[in-house]
Amino acid sequence: MTSRQRTVIIFKSESESSDVYAETLEKHDFNPVFVPTLSFGFKNLEELRAKLQNPDKYAGIIFTSPRCVEAVAASLNLGELPGGWKMLHNYAVGEVTHNLALSTLDQLFTHGKQTGNARALGDYIVDTFDGSRALPLLLPCGNLATDTLLSKLAENGFSVDACEVYETRCHPELGANVERALEIYGESIEFLAFFSPSGFNCALQYFTSRQLSMDKWKLVAIGPSTRRALESLGQKVYCTAERPTVEHLVKVLLNPQDSRERLLKERERMAALENNN
């Protein structure tokens, strides 16, 4: 680490994308330190497998996270996904989830990878869906899934078969990993970046238990739902990345004012809509 580098603690479960994040951030003189925040356990895989064997009963499948793709692969015991799914309307939040479906589910193509959260994906499905809404969309999900996507689809005449297939827990080594990062990097730590509301909640539990205030660092939210989670608990958000990609993260780290101006315009737009109602 050079003296010019600014350390970013990234509260994110390690994945194939971690190398891309590290390489890109380092190119811009940031020192990324990854702290796995969440752990996952699969459940109801037999139930999911039974649903997957009947693609003719569904309009398509929705993946809201890489974990959902992994659950499908695990339920099939890494066997082939019935070919009928490739003919349906399939969706994914974000490029990582899209790419994982391609690589692990027999090249299953999904739409909506340009969306960065469930709210945006719901809007995308409503705007682009051109099939029959008589059949449900299959939604493998976790125990912390919100009703944002379900509500959006239900309001627009869609039926959704939600199947809870994994549980999200705080990573058992979160505390030890944070302590190690604070000890090694100390005063060079400038940013704490959070990728999900649940990840932030787990990190907050650690800092609260140690009576450590997050105020000494610049808090970065990845996505609007994460920003809202931080703000709802009284945390000041320094900047917000629009989508969960390293390019969007680097963009706001280098130009945080752009993030603040975008947020201000969004809040002004929402206030105007409320006043007109």
mmCIF file of C-alpha atoms in Angstrom:
data_model
loop_
_atom_site.group_PDB
_atom_site.id
_atom_site.type_symbol
_atom_site.label_atom_id
_atom_site.label_comp_id
_atom_site.label_asym_id
_atom_site.label_seq_id
_atom_site.Cartn_x
_atom_site.Cartn_y
_atom_site.Cartn_z
ATOM 1 C CA MET A 1 0.000 0.000 0.000
ATOM 2 C CA THR A 2 1.432 3.360 -1.004
ATOM 3 C CA SER A 3 1.078 6.531 1.015
ATOM 4 C CA ARG A 4 -1.341 7.886 -1.610
ATOM 5 C CA GLN A 5 -3.799 5.022 -1.253
ATOM 6 C CA ARG A 6 -6.999 5.480 0.727
ATOM 7 C CA THR A 7 -8.311 2.370 2.432
ATOM 8 C CA VAL A 8 -11.877 1.238 1.791
ATOM 9 C CA ILE A 9 -13.321 -1.422 4.074
ATOM 10 C CA ILE A 10 -15.782 -3.292 1.852
ATOM 11 C CA PHE A 11 -18.435 -5.120 3.836
ATOM 12 C CA LYS A 12 -19.174 -7.742 1.228
ATOM 13 C CA SER A 13 -19.212 -11.512 1.041
ATOM 14 C CA GLU A 14 -16.293 -12.703 -1.043
ATOM 15 C CA SER A 15 -17.170 -13.876 -4.541
ATOM 16 C CA GLU A 16 -15.717 -14.130 -8.014
ATOM 17 C CA SER A 17 -16.226 -10.374 -8.379
ATOM 18 C CA SER A 18 -13.914 -9.583 -5.452
ATOM 19 C CA ASP A 19 -10.806 -9.785 -7.684
ATOM 20 C CA VAL A 20 -12.382 -7.361 -10.153
ATOM 21 C CA TYR A 21 -13.228 -4.949 -7.333
ATOM 22 C CA ALA A 22 -9.715 -5.165 -5.919
ATOM 23 C CA GLU A 23 -7.980 -4.648 -9.272
ATOM 24 C CA THR A 24 -10.177 -1.711 -10.311
ATOM 25 C CA LEU A 25 -10.003 0.082 -6.964
ATOM 26 C CA GLU A 26 -6.244 -0.315 -6.776
ATOM 27 C CA LYS A 27 -5.901 1.256 -10.237
ATOM 28 C CA HIS A 28 -7.521 4.372 -8.777
ATOM 29 C CA ASP A 29 -5.217 4.412 -5.724
ATOM 30 C CA PHE A 30 -7.707 2.912 -3.283
ATOM 31 C CA ASN A 31 -6.726 0.081 -0.975
ATOM 32 C CA PRO A 32 -9.706 -2.333 -0.757
ATOM 33 C CA VAL A 33 -10.050 -4.525 2.317
ATOM 34 C CA PHE A 34 -12.838 -7.109 2.167
ATOM 35 C CA VAL A 35 -14.749 -8.090 5.281
ATOM 36 C CA PRO A 36 -17.239 -10.939 4.685
ATOM 37 C CA THR A 37 -20.377 -9.717 6.408
ATOM 38 C CA LEU A 38 -23.014 -12.366 5.817
ATOM 39 C CA SER A 39 -23.205 -16.132 5.693
ATOM 40 C CA PHE A 40 -25.908 -18.182 4.046
ATOM 41 C CA GLY A 41 -27.619 -21.525 4.573
ATOM 42 C CA PHE A 42 -29.852 -23.209 2.012
ATOM 43 C CA LYS A 43 -33.295 -24.610 2.840
ATOM 44 C CA ASN A 44 -36.367 -26.074 1.105
ATOM 45 C CA LEU A 45 -34.259 -27.299 -1.810
ATOM 46 C CA GLU A 46 -36.422 -30.363 -2.439
ATOM 47 C CA GLU A 47 -39.459 -28.116 -2.756
ATOM 48 C CA LEU A 48 -37.546 -25.868 -5.148
ATOM 49 C CA ARG A 49 -36.355 -28.838 -7.193
ATOM 50 C CA ALA A 50 -39.938 -30.041 -7.636
ATOM 51 C CA LYS A 51 -40.973 -26.612 -8.942
ATOM 52 C CA LEU A 52 -38.031 -26.493 -11.341
ATOM 53 C CA GLN A 53 -39.083 -29.797 -12.911
ATOM 54 C CA ASN A 54 -42.269 -28.134 -14.182
ATOM 55 C CA PRO A 55 -41.330 -25.103 -16.289
ATOM 56 C CA ASP A 56 -44.651 -25.421 -18.154
ATOM 57 C CA LYS A 57 -46.406 -24.222 -14.995
ATOM 58 C CA TYR A 58 -44.510 -20.919 -14.904
ATOM 59 C CA ALA A 59 -44.075 -17.765 -16.954
ATOM 60 C CA GLY A 60 -40.414 -17.555 -15.937
ATOM 61 C CA ILE A 61 -38.034 -17.212 -13.015
ATOM 62 C CA ILE A 62 -36.639 -14.195 -11.147
ATOM 63 C CA PHE A 63 -33.203 -14.091 -9.492
ATOM 64 C CA THR A 64 -32.725 -11.186 -7.089
ATOM 65 C CA SER A 65 -29.227 -12.205 -5.930
ATOM 66 C CA PRO A 66 -26.402 -14.634 -6.726
ATOM 67 C CA ARG A 67 -27.551 -16.709 -3.752
ATOM 68 C CA CYS A 68 -30.831 -17.455 -5.535
ATOM 69 C CA VAL A 69 -28.925 -18.832 -8.519
ATOM 70 C CA GLU A 70 -26.745 -20.908 -6.216
ATOM 71 C CA ALA A 71 -29.839 -22.320 -4.516
ATOM 72 C CA VAL A 72 -31.247 -23.427 -7.859
ATOM 73 C CA ALA A 73 -27.937 -25.068 -8.796
ATOM 74 C CA ALA A 74 -27.749 -26.779 -5.384
ATOM 75 C CA SER A 75 -31.328 -28.070 -5.654
ATOM 76 C CA LEU A 76 -30.435 -29.686 -8.969
ATOM 77 C CA ASN A 77 -27.297 -31.222 -7.440
ATOM 78 C CA LEU A 78 -25.417 -29.387 -10.201
ATOM 79 C CA GLY A 79 -27.465 -31.330 -12.768
ATOM 80 C CA GLU A 80 -29.091 -29.750 -15.783
ATOM 81 C CA LEU A 81 -31.897 -27.257 -15.523
ATOM 82 C CA PRO A 82 -34.915 -28.504 -17.516
ATOM 83 C CA GLY A 83 -34.632 -26.975 -20.971
ATOM 84 C CA GLY A 84 -38.125 -25.494 -20.921
ATOM 85 C CA TRP A 85 -36.933 -22.633 -18.700
ATOM 86 C CA LYS A 86 -34.864 -21.191 -21.562
ATOM 87 C CA MET A 87 -38.069 -20.460 -23.469
ATOM 88 C CA LEU A 88 -39.583 -18.412 -20.635
ATOM 89 C CA HIS A 89 -39.294 -14.857 -19.280
ATOM 90 C CA ASN A 90 -36.288 -14.969 -16.950
ATOM 91 C CA TYR A 91 -34.871 -12.025 -14.990
ATOM 92 C CA ALA A 92 -31.910 -11.127 -12.779
ATOM 93 C CA VAL A 93 -30.864 -8.135 -10.680
ATOM 94 C CA GLY A 94 -27.375 -7.030 -11.697
ATOM 95 C CA GLU A 95 -24.643 -8.351 -13.942
ATOM 96 C CA VAL A 96 -23.103 -10.646 -11.315
ATOM 97 C CA THR A 97 -26.378 -12.544 -10.888
ATOM 98 C CA HIS A 98 -26.963 -12.597 -14.651
ATOM 99 C CA ASN A 99 -23.471 -13.979 -15.329
ATOM 100 C CA LEU A 100 -23.788 -16.598 -12.602
ATOM 101 C CA ALA A 101 -27.032 -17.897 -14.141
ATOM 102 C CA LEU A 102 -25.278 -18.156 -17.500
ATOM 103 C CA SER A 103 -22.294 -20.027 -16.091
ATOM 104 C CA THR A 104 -24.012 -22.409 -13.659
ATOM 105 C CA LEU A 105 -27.494 -23.026 -15.104
ATOM 106 C CA ASP A 106 -26.699 -24.301 -18.592
ATOM 107 C CA GLN A 107 -26.414 -20.855 -20.176
ATOM 108 C CA LEU A 108 -29.782 -19.653 -18.873
ATOM 109 C CA PHE A 109 -30.160 -16.111 -20.200
ATOM 110 C CA THR A 110 -31.819 -13.504 -17.991
ATOM 111 C CA HIS A 111 -33.118 -10.024 -18.720
ATOM 112 C CA GLY A 112 -32.792 -6.950 -16.513
ATOM 113 C CA LYS A 113 -29.106 -7.191 -15.638
ATOM 114 C CA GLN A 114 -28.851 -3.410 -15.981
ATOM 115 C CA THR A 115 -31.117 -3.013 -12.935
ATOM 116 C CA GLY A 116 -29.382 -2.711 -9.601
ATOM 117 C CA ASN A 117 -32.153 -3.462 -7.109
ATOM 118 C CA ALA A 118 -35.525 -5.166 -6.728
ATOM 119 C CA ARG A 119 -37.468 -1.944 -7.198
ATOM 120 C CA ALA A 120 -35.804 -1.234 -10.549
ATOM 121 C CA LEU A 121 -36.231 -4.834 -11.677
ATOM 122 C CA GLY A 122 -39.951 -4.682 -10.832
ATOM 123 C CA ASP A 123 -40.302 -1.577 -12.998
ATOM 124 C CA TYR A 124 -38.381 -3.287 -15.798
ATOM 125 C CA ILE A 125 -40.584 -6.411 -15.727
ATOM 126 C CA VAL A 126 -43.784 -4.372 -15.737
ATOM 127 C CA ASP A 127 -42.551 -2.227 -18.639
ATOM 128 C CA THR A 128 -41.182 -5.014 -20.858
ATOM 129 C CA PHE A 129 -43.115 -8.223 -20.130
ATOM 130 C CA ASP A 130 -44.907 -9.351 -23.286
ATOM 131 C CA GLY A 131 -46.272 -12.739 -22.273
ATOM 132 C CA SER A 132 -49.352 -14.101 -20.533
ATOM 133 C CA ARG A 133 -49.790 -13.151 -16.889
ATOM 134 C CA ALA A 134 -51.964 -16.187 -16.250
ATOM 135 C CA LEU A 135 -48.950 -18.224 -15.099
ATOM 136 C CA PRO A 136 -46.833 -17.224 -12.066
ATOM 137 C CA LEU A 137 -43.207 -16.161 -12.033
ATOM 138 C CA LEU A 138 -41.046 -18.362 -9.795
ATOM 139 C CA LEU A 139 -39.112 -16.340 -7.197
ATOM 140 C CA PRO A 140 -36.465 -18.204 -5.163
ATOM 141 C CA CYS A 141 -35.675 -15.850 -2.274
ATOM 142 C CA GLY A 142 -34.067 -15.477 1.136
ATOM 143 C CA ASN A 143 -35.572 -15.030 4.592
ATOM 144 C CA LEU A 144 -34.852 -11.281 4.540
ATOM 145 C CA ALA A 145 -36.543 -10.588 1.209
ATOM 146 C CA THR A 146 -38.672 -7.453 1.234
ATOM 147 C CA ASP A 147 -42.094 -7.034 -0.348
ATOM 148 C CA THR A 148 -40.900 -4.360 -2.795
ATOM 149 C CA LEU A 149 -40.770 -6.607 -5.859
ATOM 150 C CA LEU A 150 -43.800 -8.691 -4.900
ATOM 151 C CA SER A 151 -45.933 -5.615 -4.336
ATOM 152 C CA LYS A 152 -44.906 -4.025 -7.624
ATOM 153 C CA LEU A 153 -45.739 -7.146 -9.607
ATOM 154 C CA ALA A 154 -49.001 -7.833 -7.775
ATOM 155 C CA GLU A 155 -50.171 -4.259 -8.400
ATOM 156 C CA ASN A 156 -49.692 -4.865 -12.108
ATOM 157 C CA GLY A 157 -51.507 -8.162 -12.416
ATOM 158 C CA PHE A 158 -48.631 -10.612 -12.028
ATOM 159 C CA SER A 159 -48.732 -13.782 -9.946
ATOM 160 C CA VAL A 160 -45.534 -14.729 -8.095
ATOM 161 C CA ASP A 161 -44.644 -18.085 -6.533
ATOM 162 C CA ALA A 162 -42.124 -17.116 -3.833
ATOM 163 C CA CYS A 163 -40.046 -19.980 -2.451
ATOM 164 C CA GLU A 164 -37.757 -19.244 0.520
ATOM 165 C CA VAL A 165 -34.574 -21.149 -0.253
ATOM 166 C CA TYR A 166 -31.857 -19.627 1.944
ATOM 167 C CA GLU A 167 -31.319 -17.904 5.264
ATOM 168 C CA THR A 168 -29.065 -14.914 5.783
ATOM 169 C CA ARG A 169 -27.032 -14.658 8.986
ATOM 170 C CA CYS A 170 -24.211 -12.473 10.231
ATOM 171 C CA HIS A 171 -20.835 -13.951 9.318
ATOM 172 C CA PRO A 172 -19.407 -15.762 12.366
ATOM 173 C CA GLU A 173 -15.974 -14.141 11.875
ATOM 174 C CA LEU A 174 -17.239 -10.613 11.176
ATOM 175 C CA GLY A 175 -16.042 -9.187 14.485
ATOM 176 C CA ALA A 176 -12.588 -10.756 14.260
ATOM 177 C CA ASN A 177 -12.156 -9.577 10.669
ATOM 178 C CA VAL A 178 -13.146 -5.994 11.505
ATOM 179 C CA GLU A 179 -10.789 -5.919 14.479
ATOM 180 C CA ARG A 180 -7.961 -7.184 12.292
ATOM 181 C CA ALA A 181 -8.654 -4.561 9.627
ATOM 182 C CA LEU A 182 -8.773 -1.738 12.181
ATOM 183 C CA GLU A 183 -5.520 -2.918 13.757
ATOM 184 C CA ILE A 184 -3.621 -3.283 10.466
ATOM 185 C CA TYR A 185 -4.878 -0.257 8.533
ATOM 186 C CA GLY A 186 -5.801 2.109 11.360
ATOM 187 C CA GLU A 187 -5.732 5.772 10.378
ATOM 188 C CA SER A 188 -5.515 5.013 6.652
ATOM 189 C CA ILE A 189 -9.131 3.762 6.685
ATOM 190 C CA GLU A 190 -11.256 6.472 5.092
ATOM 191 C CA PHE A 191 -14.376 4.669 3.837
ATOM 192 C CA LEU A 192 -16.746 1.939 5.017
ATOM 193 C CA ALA A 193 -18.765 0.588 2.067
ATOM 194 C CA PHE A 194 -21.952 -1.422 2.626
ATOM 195 C CA PHE A 195 -23.604 -3.550 -0.034
ATOM 196 C CA SER A 196 -26.917 -4.425 1.606
ATOM 197 C CA PRO A 197 -29.195 -3.428 4.485
ATOM 198 C CA SER A 198 -28.630 -6.806 6.158
ATOM 199 C CA GLY A 199 -24.854 -6.461 5.800
ATOM 200 C CA PHE A 200 -24.975 -3.009 7.371
ATOM 201 C CA ASN A 201 -27.119 -4.276 10.252
ATOM 202 C CA CYS A 202 -24.582 -7.011 11.024
ATOM 203 C CA ALA A 203 -21.689 -4.535 10.942
ATOM 204 C CA LEU A 204 -23.618 -2.092 13.120
ATOM 205 C CA GLN A 205 -24.115 -4.791 15.750
ATOM 206 C CA TYR A 206 -20.346 -5.183 15.978
ATOM 207 C CA PHE A 207 -19.580 -1.453 16.195
ATOM 208 C CA THR A 208 -22.345 -0.915 18.754
ATOM 209 C CA SER A 209 -21.125 -3.784 20.932
ATOM 210 C CA ARG A 210 -17.630 -2.220 20.952
ATOM 211 C CA GLN A 211 -19.050 1.281 21.549
ATOM 212 C CA LEU A 212 -17.364 2.437 18.338
ATOM 213 C CA SER A 213 -18.992 5.300 16.477
ATOM 214 C CA MET A 214 -19.004 5.108 12.674
ATOM 215 C CA ASP A 215 -18.829 8.900 12.498
ATOM 216 C CA LYS A 216 -15.042 8.885 12.118
ATOM 217 C CA TRP A 217 -15.339 7.222 8.696
ATOM 218 C CA LYS A 218 -17.125 8.117 5.456
ATOM 219 C CA LEU A 219 -20.032 5.725 4.965
ATOM 220 C CA VAL A 220 -20.727 4.592 1.409
ATOM 221 C CA ALA A 221 -24.024 2.918 0.486
ATOM 222 C CA ILE A 222 -24.302 0.623 -2.500
ATOM 223 C CA GLY A 223 -27.798 1.189 -3.855
ATOM 224 C CA PRO A 224 -30.738 3.257 -2.591
ATOM 225 C CA SER A 225 -32.167 0.559 -0.321
ATOM 226 C CA THR A 226 -28.861 0.351 1.548
ATOM 227 C CA ARG A 227 -28.760 4.143 1.831
ATOM 228 C CA ARG A 228 -32.256 4.189 3.289
ATOM 229 C CA ALA A 229 -31.267 1.503 5.815
ATOM 230 C CA LEU A 230 -28.305 3.577 7.020
ATOM 231 C CA GLU A 231 -30.305 6.783 7.224
ATOM 232 C CA SER A 232 -33.192 5.105 9.057
ATOM 233 C CA LEU A 233 -30.770 4.225 11.851
ATOM 234 C CA GLY A 234 -29.345 7.718 12.105
ATOM 235 C CA GLN A 235 -26.184 7.195 10.076
ATOM 236 C CA LYS A 236 -24.865 9.921 7.776
ATOM 237 C CA VAL A 237 -24.257 8.595 4.257
ATOM 238 C CA TYR A 238 -21.268 10.191 2.533
ATOM 239 C CA CYS A 239 -22.216 9.001 -0.969
ATOM 240 C CA THR A 240 -24.334 6.375 -2.716
ATOM 241 C CA ALA A 241 -23.452 4.193 -5.695
ATOM 242 C CA GLU A 242 -26.381 3.805 -8.078
ATOM 243 C CA ARG A 243 -25.715 0.145 -8.798
ATOM 244 C CA PRO A 244 -23.684 -2.704 -7.235
ATOM 245 C CA THR A 245 -20.728 -2.583 -9.626
ATOM 246 C CA VAL A 246 -17.141 -1.568 -8.991
ATOM 247 C CA GLU A 247 -17.412 1.081 -11.721
ATOM 248 C CA HIS A 248 -20.274 2.802 -9.881
ATOM 249 C CA LEU A 249 -18.412 2.491 -6.576
ATOM 250 C CA VAL A 250 -15.247 4.071 -7.974
ATOM 251 C CA LYS A 251 -17.312 6.809 -9.612
ATOM 252 C CA VAL A 252 -18.841 8.003 -6.332
ATOM 253 C CA LEU A 253 -15.603 7.619 -4.372
ATOM 254 C CA LEU A 254 -13.865 9.889 -6.877
ATOM 255 C CA ASN A 255 -16.793 12.291 -7.246
ATOM 256 C CA PRO A 256 -19.068 12.113 -4.178
ATOM 257 C CA GLN A 257 -20.666 15.482 -4.974
ATOM 258 C CA ASP A 258 -22.306 13.955 -8.048
ATOM 259 C CA SER A 259 -23.958 11.365 -5.815
ATOM 260 C CA ARG A 260 -25.280 14.047 -3.450
ATOM 261 C CA GLU A 261 -26.665 16.166 -6.293
ATOM 262 C CA ARG A 262 -28.412 13.132 -7.772
ATOM 263 C CA LEU A 263 -29.978 12.315 -4.420
ATOM 264 C CA LEU A 264 -31.128 15.897 -3.928
ATOM 265 C CA LYS A 265 -32.824 15.906 -7.353
ATOM 266 C CA GLU A 266 -34.516 12.591 -6.579
ATOM 267 C CA ARG A 267 -35.859 13.892 -3.282
ATOM 268 C CA GLU A 268 -37.113 17.065 -4.955
ATOM 269 C CA ARG A 269 -38.862 14.956 -7.590
ATOM 270 C CA MET A 270 -40.532 12.754 -4.945
ATOM 271 C CA ALA A 271 -41.627 15.822 -2.961
ATOM 272 C CA ALA A 272 -43.168 17.327 -6.103
ATOM 273 C CA LEU A 273 -45.080 14.108 -6.783
ATOM 274 C CA GLU A 274 -46.419 14.053 -3.232
ATOM 275 C CA ASN A 275 -47.533 17.685 -3.474
ATOM 276 C CA ASN A 276 -49.368 16.965 -6.707
ATOM 277 C CA ASN A 277 -51.293 14.041 -5.199
#
